[in-house]
PDB file of C-alpha atoms and ligand atoms in Angstrom:
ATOM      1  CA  UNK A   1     -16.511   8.765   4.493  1.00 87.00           C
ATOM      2  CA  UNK A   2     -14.644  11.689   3.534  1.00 93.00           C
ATOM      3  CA  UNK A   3     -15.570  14.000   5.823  1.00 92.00           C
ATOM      4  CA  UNK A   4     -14.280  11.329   8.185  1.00 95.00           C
ATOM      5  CA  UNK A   5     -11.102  10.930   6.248  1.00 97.00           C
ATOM      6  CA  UNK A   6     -10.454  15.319   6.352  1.00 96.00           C
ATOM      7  CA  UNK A   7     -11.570  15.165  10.068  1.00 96.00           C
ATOM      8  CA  UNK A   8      -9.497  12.701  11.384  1.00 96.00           C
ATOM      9  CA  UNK A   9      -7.009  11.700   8.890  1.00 98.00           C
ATOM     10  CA  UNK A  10      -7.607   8.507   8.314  1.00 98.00           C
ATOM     11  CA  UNK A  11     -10.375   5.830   7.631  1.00 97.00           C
ATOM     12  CA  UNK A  12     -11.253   2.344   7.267  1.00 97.00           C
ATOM     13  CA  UNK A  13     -13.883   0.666   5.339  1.00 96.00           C
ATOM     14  CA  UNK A  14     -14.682  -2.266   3.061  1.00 97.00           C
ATOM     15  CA  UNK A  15     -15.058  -2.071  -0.634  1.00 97.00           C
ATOM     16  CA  UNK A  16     -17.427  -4.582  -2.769  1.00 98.00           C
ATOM     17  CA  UNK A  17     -14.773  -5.530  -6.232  1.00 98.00           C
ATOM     18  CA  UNK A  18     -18.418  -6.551  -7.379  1.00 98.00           C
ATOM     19  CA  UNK A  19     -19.196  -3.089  -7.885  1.00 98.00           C
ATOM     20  CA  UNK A  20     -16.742  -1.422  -8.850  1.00 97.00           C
ATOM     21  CA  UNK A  21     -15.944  -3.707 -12.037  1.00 97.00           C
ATOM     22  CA  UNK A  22     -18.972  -6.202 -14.099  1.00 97.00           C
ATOM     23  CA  UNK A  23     -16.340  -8.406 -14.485  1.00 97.00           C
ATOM     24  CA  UNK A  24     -15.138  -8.919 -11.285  1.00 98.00           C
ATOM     25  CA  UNK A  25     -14.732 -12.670 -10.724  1.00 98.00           C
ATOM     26  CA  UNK A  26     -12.808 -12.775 -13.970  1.00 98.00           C
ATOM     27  CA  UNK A  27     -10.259 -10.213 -12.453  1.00 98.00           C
ATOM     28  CA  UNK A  28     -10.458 -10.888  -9.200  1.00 98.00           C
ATOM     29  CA  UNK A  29      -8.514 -14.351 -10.386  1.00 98.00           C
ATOM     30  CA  UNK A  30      -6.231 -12.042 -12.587  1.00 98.00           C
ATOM     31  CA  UNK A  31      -5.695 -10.705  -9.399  1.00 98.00           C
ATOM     32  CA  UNK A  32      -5.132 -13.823  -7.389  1.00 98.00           C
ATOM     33  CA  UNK A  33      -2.200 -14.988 -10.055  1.00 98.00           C
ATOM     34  CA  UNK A  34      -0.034 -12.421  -9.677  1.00 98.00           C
ATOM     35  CA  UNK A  35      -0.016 -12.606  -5.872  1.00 98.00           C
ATOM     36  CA  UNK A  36       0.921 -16.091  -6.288  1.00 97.00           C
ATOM     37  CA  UNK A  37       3.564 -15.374  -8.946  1.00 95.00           C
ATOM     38  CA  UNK A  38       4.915 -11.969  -7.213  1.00 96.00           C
ATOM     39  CA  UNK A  39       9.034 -11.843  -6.895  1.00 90.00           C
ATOM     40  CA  UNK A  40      10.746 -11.488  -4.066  1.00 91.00           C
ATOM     41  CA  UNK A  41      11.249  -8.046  -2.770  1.00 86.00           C
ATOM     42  CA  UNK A  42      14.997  -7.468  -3.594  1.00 84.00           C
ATOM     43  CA  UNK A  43      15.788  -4.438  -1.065  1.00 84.00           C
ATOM     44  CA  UNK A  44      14.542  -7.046   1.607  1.00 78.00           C
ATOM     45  CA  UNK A  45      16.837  -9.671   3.676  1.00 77.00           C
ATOM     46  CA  UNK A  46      17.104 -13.512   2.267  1.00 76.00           C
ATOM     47  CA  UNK A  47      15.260 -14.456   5.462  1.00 75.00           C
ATOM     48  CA  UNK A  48      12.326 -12.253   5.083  1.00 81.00           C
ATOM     49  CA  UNK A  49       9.583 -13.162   2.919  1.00 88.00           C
ATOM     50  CA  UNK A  50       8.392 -10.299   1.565  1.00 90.00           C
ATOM     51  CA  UNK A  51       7.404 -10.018  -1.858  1.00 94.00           C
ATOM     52  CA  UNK A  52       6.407  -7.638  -4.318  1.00 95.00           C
ATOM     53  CA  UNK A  53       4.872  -5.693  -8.057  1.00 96.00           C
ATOM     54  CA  UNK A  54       5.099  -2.168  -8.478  1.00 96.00           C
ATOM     55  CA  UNK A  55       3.747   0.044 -11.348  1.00 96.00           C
ATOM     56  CA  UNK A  56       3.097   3.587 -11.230  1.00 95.00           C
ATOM     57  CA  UNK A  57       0.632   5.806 -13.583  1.00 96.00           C
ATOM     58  CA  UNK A  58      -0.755   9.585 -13.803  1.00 95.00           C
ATOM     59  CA  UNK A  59      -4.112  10.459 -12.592  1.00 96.00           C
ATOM     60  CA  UNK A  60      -5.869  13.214 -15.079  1.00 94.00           C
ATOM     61  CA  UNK A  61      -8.893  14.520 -12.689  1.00 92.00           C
ATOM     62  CA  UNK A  62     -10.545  15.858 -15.837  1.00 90.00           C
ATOM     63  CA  UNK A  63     -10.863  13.226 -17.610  1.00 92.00           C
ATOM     64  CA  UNK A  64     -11.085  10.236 -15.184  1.00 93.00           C
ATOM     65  CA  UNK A  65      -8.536   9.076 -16.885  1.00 95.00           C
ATOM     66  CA  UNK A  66      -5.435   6.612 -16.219  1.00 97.00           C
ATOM     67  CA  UNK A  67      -2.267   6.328 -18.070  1.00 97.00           C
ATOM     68  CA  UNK A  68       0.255   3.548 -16.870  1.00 97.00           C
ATOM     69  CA  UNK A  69       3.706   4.836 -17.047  1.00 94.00           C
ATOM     70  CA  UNK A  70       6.042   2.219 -19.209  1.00 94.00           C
ATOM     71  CA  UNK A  71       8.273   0.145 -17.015  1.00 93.00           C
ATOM     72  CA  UNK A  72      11.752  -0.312 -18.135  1.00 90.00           C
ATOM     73  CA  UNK A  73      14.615  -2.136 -18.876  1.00 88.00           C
ATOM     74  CA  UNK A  74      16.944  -2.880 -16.191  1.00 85.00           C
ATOM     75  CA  UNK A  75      19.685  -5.395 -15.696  1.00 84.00           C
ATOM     76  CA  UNK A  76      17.745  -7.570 -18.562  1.00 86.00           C
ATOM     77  CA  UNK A  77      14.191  -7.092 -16.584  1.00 86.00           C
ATOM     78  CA  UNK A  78      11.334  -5.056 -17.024  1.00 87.00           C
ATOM     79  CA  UNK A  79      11.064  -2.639 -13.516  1.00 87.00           C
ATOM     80  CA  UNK A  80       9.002   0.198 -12.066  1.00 87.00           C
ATOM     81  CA  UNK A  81      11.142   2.883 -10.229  1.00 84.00           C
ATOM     82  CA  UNK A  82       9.929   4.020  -6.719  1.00 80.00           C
ATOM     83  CA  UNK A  83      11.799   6.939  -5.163  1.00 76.00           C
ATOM     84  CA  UNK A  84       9.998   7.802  -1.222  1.00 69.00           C
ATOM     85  CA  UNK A  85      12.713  10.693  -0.970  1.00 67.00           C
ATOM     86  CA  UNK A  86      14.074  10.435   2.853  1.00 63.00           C
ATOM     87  CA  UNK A  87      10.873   9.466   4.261  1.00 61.00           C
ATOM     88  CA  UNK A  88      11.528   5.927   4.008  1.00 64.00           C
ATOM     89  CA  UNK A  89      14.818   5.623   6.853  1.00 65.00           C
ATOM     90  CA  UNK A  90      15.707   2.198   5.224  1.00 66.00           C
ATOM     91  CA  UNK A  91      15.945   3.348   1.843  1.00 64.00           C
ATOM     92  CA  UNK A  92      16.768   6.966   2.126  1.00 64.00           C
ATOM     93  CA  UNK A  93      16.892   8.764  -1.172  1.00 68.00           C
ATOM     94  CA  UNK A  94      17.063   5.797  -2.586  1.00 70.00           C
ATOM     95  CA  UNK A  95      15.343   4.468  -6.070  1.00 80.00           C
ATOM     96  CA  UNK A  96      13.932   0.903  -5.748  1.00 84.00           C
ATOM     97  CA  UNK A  97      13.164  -1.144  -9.253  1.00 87.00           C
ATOM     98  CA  UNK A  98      10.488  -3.518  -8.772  1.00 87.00           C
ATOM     99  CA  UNK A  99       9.021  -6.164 -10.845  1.00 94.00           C
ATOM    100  CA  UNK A 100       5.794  -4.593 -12.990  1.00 96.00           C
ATOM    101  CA  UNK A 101       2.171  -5.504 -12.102  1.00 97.00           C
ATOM    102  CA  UNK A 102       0.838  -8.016 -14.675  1.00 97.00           C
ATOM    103  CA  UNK A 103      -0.479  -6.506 -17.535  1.00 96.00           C
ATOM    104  CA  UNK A 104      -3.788  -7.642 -17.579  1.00 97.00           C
ATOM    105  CA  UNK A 105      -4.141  -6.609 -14.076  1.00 98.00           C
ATOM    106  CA  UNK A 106      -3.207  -3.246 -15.073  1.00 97.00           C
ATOM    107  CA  UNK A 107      -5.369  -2.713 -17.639  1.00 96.00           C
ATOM    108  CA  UNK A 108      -8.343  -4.539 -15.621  1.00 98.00           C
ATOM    109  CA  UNK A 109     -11.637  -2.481 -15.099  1.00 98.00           C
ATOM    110  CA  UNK A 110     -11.247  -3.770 -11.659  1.00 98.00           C
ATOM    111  CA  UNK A 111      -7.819  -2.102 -10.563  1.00 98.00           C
ATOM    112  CA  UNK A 112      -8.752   1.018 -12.578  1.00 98.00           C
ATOM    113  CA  UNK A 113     -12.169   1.815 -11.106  1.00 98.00           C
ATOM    114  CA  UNK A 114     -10.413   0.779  -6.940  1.00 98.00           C
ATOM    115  CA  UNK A 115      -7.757   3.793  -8.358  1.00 98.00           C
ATOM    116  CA  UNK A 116     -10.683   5.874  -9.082  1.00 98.00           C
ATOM    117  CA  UNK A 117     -12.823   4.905  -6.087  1.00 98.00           C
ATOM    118  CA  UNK A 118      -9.909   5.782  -4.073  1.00 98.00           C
ATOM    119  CA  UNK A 119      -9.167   8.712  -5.630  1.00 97.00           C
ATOM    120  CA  UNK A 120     -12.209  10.545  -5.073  1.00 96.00           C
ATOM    121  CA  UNK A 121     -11.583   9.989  -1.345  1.00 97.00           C
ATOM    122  CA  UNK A 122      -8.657  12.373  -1.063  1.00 97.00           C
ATOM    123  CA  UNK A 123      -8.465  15.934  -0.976  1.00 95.00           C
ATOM    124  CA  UNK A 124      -6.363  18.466  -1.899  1.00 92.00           C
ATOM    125  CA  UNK A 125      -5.414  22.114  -1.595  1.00 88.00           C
ATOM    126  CA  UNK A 126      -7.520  23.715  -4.231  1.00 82.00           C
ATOM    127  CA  UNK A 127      -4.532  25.209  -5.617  1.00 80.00           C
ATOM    128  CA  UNK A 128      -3.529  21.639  -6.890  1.00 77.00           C
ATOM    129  CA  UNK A 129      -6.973  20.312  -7.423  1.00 72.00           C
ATOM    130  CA  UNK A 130      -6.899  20.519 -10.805  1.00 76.00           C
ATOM    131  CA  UNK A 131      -2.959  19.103 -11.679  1.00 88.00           C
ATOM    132  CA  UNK A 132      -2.580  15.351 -12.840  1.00 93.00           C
ATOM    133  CA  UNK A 133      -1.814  13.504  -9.926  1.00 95.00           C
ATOM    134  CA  UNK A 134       1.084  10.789  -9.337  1.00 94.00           C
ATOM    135  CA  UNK A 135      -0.287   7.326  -8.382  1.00 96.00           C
ATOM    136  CA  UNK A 136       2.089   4.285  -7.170  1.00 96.00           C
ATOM    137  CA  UNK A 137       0.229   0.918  -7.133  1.00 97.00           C
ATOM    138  CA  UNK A 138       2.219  -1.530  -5.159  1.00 97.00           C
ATOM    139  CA  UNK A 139       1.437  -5.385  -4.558  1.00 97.00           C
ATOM    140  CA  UNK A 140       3.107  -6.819  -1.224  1.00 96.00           C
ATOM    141  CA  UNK A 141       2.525 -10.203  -0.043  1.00 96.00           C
ATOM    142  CA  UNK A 142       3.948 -11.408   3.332  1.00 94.00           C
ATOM    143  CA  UNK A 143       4.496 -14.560   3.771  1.00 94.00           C
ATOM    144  CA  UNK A 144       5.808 -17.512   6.705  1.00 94.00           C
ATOM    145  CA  UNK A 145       6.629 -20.836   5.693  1.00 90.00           C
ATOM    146  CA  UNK A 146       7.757 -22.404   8.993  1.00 88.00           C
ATOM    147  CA  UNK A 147       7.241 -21.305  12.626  1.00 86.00           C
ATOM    148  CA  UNK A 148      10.219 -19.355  13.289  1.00 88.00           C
ATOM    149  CA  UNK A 149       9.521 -17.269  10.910  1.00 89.00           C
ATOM    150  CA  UNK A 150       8.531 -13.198  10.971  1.00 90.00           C
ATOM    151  CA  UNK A 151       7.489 -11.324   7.979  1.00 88.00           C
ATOM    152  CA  UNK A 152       7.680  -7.865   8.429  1.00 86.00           C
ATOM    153  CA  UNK A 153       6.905  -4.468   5.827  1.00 85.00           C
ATOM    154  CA  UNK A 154       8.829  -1.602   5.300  1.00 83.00           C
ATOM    155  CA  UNK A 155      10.054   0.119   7.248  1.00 86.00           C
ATOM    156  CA  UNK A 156       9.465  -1.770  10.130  1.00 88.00           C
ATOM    157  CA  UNK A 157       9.032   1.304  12.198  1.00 94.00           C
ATOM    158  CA  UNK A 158       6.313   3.922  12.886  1.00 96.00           C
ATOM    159  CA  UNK A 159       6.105   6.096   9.602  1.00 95.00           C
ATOM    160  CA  UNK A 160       4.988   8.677   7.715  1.00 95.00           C
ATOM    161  CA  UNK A 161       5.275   7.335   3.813  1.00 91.00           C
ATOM    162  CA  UNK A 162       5.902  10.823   2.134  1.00 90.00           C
ATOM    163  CA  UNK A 163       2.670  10.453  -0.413  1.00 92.00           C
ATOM    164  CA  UNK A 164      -0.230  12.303   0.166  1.00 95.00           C
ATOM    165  CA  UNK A 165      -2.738   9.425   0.729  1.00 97.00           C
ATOM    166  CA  UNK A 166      -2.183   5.839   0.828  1.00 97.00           C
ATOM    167  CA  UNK A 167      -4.890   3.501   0.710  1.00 98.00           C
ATOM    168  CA  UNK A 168      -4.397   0.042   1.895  1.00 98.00           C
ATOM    169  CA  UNK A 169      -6.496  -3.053   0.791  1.00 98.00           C
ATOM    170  CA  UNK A 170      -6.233  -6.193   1.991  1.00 98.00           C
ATOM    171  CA  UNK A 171      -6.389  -9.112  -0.873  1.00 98.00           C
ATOM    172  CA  UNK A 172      -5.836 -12.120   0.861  1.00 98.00           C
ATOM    173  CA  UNK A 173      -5.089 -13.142   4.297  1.00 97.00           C
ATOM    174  CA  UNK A 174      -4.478 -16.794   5.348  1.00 96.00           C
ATOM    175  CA  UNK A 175      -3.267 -18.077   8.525  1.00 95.00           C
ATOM    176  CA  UNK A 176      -1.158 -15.398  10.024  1.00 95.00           C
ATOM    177  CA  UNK A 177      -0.987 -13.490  13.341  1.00 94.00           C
ATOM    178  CA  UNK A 178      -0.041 -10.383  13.591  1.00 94.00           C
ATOM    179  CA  UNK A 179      -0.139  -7.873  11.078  1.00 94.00           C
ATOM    180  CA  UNK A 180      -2.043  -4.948  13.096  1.00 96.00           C
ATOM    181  CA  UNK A 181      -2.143  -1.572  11.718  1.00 97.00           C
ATOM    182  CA  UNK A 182      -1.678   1.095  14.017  1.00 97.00           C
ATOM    183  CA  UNK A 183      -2.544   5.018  13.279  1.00 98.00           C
ATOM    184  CA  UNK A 184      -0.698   7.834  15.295  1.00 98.00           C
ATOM    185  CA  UNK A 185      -0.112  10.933  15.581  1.00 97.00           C
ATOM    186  CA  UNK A 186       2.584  12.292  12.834  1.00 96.00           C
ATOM    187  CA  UNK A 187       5.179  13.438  15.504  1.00 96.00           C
ATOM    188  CA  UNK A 188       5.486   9.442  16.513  1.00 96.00           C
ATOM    189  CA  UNK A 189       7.009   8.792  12.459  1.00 95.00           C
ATOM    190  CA  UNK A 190      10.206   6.978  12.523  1.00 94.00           C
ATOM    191  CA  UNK A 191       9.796   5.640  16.095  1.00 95.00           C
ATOM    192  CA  UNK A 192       9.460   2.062  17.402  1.00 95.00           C
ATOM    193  CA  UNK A 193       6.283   1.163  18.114  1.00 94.00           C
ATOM    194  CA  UNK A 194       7.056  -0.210  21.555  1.00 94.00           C
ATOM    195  CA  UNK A 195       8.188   4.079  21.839  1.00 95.00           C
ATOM    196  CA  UNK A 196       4.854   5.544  21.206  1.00 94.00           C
ATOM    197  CA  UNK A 197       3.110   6.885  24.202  1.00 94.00           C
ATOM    198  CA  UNK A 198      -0.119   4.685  23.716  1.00 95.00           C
ATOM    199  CA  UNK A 199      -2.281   8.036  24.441  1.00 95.00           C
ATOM    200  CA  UNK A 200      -1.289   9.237  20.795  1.00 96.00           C
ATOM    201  CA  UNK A 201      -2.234   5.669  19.135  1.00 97.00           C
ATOM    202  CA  UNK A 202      -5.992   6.692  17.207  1.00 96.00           C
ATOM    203  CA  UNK A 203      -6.219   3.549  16.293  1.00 96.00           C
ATOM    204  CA  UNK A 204      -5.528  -0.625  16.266  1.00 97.00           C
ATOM    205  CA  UNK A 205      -7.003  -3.016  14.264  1.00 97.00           C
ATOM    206  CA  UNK A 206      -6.475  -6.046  11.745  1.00 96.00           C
ATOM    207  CA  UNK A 207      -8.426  -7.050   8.842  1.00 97.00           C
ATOM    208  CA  UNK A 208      -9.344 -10.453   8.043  1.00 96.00           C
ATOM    209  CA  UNK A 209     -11.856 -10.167   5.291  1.00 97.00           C
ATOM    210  CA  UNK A 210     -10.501  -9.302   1.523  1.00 97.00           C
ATOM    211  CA  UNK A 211     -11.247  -5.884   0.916  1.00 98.00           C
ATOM    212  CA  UNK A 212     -10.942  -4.358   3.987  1.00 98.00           C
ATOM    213  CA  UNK A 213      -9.603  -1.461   3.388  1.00 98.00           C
ATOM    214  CA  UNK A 214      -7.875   1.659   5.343  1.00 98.00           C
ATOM    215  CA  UNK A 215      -6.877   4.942   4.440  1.00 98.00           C
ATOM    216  CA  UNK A 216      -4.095   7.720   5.435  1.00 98.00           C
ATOM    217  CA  UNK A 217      -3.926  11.288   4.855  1.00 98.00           C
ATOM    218  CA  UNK A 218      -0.094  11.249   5.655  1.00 96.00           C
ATOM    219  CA  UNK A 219       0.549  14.589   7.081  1.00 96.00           C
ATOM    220  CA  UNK A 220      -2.282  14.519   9.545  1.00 97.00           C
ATOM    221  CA  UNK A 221      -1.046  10.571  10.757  1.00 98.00           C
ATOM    222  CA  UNK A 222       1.809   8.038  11.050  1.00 97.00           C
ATOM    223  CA  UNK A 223       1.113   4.474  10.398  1.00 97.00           C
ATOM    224  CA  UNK A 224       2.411   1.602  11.389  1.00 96.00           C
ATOM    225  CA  UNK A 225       1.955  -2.403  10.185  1.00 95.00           C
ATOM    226  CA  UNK A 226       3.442  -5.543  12.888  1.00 95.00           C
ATOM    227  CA  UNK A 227       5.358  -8.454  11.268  1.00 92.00           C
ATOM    228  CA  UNK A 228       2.969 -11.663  10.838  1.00 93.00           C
ATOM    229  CA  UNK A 229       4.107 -15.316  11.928  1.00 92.00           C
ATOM    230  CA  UNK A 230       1.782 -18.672  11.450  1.00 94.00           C
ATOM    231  CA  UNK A 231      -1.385 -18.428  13.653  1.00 90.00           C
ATOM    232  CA  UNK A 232      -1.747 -22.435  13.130  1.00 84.00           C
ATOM    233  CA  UNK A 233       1.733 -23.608  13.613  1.00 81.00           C
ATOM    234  CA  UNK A 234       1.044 -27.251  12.411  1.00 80.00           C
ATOM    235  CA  UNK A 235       0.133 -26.105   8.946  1.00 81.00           C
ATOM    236  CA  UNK A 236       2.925 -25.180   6.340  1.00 83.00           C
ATOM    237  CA  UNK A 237       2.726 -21.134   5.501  1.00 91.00           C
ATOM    238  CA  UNK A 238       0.450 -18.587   6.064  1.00 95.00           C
ATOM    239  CA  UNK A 239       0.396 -15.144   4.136  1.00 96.00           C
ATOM    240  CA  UNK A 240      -0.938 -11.240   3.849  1.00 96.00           C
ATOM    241  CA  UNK A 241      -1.518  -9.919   0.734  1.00 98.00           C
ATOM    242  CA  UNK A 242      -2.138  -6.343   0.275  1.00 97.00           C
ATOM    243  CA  UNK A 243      -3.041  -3.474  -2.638  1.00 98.00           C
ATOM    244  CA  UNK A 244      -1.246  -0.137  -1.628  1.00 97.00           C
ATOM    245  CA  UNK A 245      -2.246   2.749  -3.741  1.00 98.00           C
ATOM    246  CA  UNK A 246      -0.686   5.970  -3.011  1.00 96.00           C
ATOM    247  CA  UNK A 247      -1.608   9.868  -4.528  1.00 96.00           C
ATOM    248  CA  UNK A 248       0.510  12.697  -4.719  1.00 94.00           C
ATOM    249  CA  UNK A 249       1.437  15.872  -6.267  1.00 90.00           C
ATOM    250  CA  UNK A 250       3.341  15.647  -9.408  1.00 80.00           C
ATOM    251  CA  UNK A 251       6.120  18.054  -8.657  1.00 68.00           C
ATOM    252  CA  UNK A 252       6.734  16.462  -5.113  1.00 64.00           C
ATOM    253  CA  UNK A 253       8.405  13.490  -7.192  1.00 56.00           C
ATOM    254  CA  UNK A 254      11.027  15.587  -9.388  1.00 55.00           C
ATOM    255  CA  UNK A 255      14.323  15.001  -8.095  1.00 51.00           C
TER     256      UNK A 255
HETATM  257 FE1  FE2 B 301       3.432   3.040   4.983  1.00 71.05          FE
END
């Protein structure tokens, strides 16, 4: 798979939580809670559902080792900060405090050992290849309650996301449409989809199944994710749930 990933720049696959972690059903459930319990995504609009956990940690190669980085106080809450510098054109520059992941989903063999397993996927310049490396573990459910409704990610656009690699793993994914990833060539980042000359699209697909998973070297590709509505209009909500975990170089995040 990685030869694939340095080849082409990007990847999909599947992973099995049942072997990454012996306790997996335990966590998986872990898990499961704080999807349901996620807060709303405050740099979103009131009419888009979009909710979401953030923690961030450093990656020591050497050791295999993970160390959470503290969240902290602000405006009376616990919060992660997430700076994308200007890659991200709806929050240029800007920091973003989000709620923490739970806890015990933090410290869960399960989370750890995807981290890992993703890890050892990327691939560096062997210059850096033996610094810690920066990791951002974000939680983002989607969701539609009623049939008007679009749920869409950020930023809504063709993008580049200014970390080295970003995996993507789906968690959960219940009666929604939409929601196709698209991969493109870098030169297509910040463009409407609807721009791209569909010769430089690599890649479309959805995933269905929980943990389905893709992968992004983001120099060598732009991604893109469409906004969801209800597949079923009849029943109440729908949702996506996804696991982003992104790698990159230590020094790229000093302001
Ligand atoms: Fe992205």
């Amino acid at each position: 798979m990685k030869d694939i990933f340095k080849k082409q720049g990007y990847f999909k696959d599947k992973i099995n939580p049942y072997e990454l972690s012996d306790n997996a059903t335990v966590e998986l459930g872990a898990m499961k809670k704080n999807f349901a319990s996620l807060d709303k995504d405050p740099y979103t609009s009131i009419t888009n559902n979009r909710f979401r956990a953030y923690s961030n940690l450093i990656l020591f190669p050497w050791e295999r080792k993970l160390s959470w980085i503290p969240p902290q106080q602000k405006d009376g809450n616990l919060s992660s900060s997430y700076w994308q510098g200007n890659f991200n054109p709806e929050h240029k520059d800007a920091i973003r405090y989000f709620t923490p992941i739970d806890p015990t989903v933090k410290n869960s063999t399960l989370l750890n050992n995807i981290i890992l397993h993703d890890y050892d996927l990327t691939f560096w310049d062997p210059a850096y290849s033996s610094l810690p490396i920066y990791v951002g573990v974000h939680f983002v459910k989607l969701a539609v309650l009623d049939k008007s409704q679009v749920a869409f990610s950020s930023p809504n656009l063709v993008h580049q996301d200014g970390e080295a690699f970003t995996f993507a793993h789906l968690f959960n994914r219940v009666n929604v449409r939409g929601g196709t990833n698209y991969i493109s060539k870098p030169e297509w980042a910040n463009h409407k989809l609807e721009q791209v000359d569909r010769c430089d699209i690599m890649e479309e697909f959805e995933m269905y199944e929980p943990f389905e998973s893709y992968a992004v070297c983001d120099e060598m590709v732009s991604h893109y994710v469409s906004p969801i509505e209800l597949d079923d209009k009849e029943l109440q909500q729908g949702y996506r749930e996804i696991v982003l975990i992104d790698f990159s170089l230590m020094h790229q995040w000093i302001k």
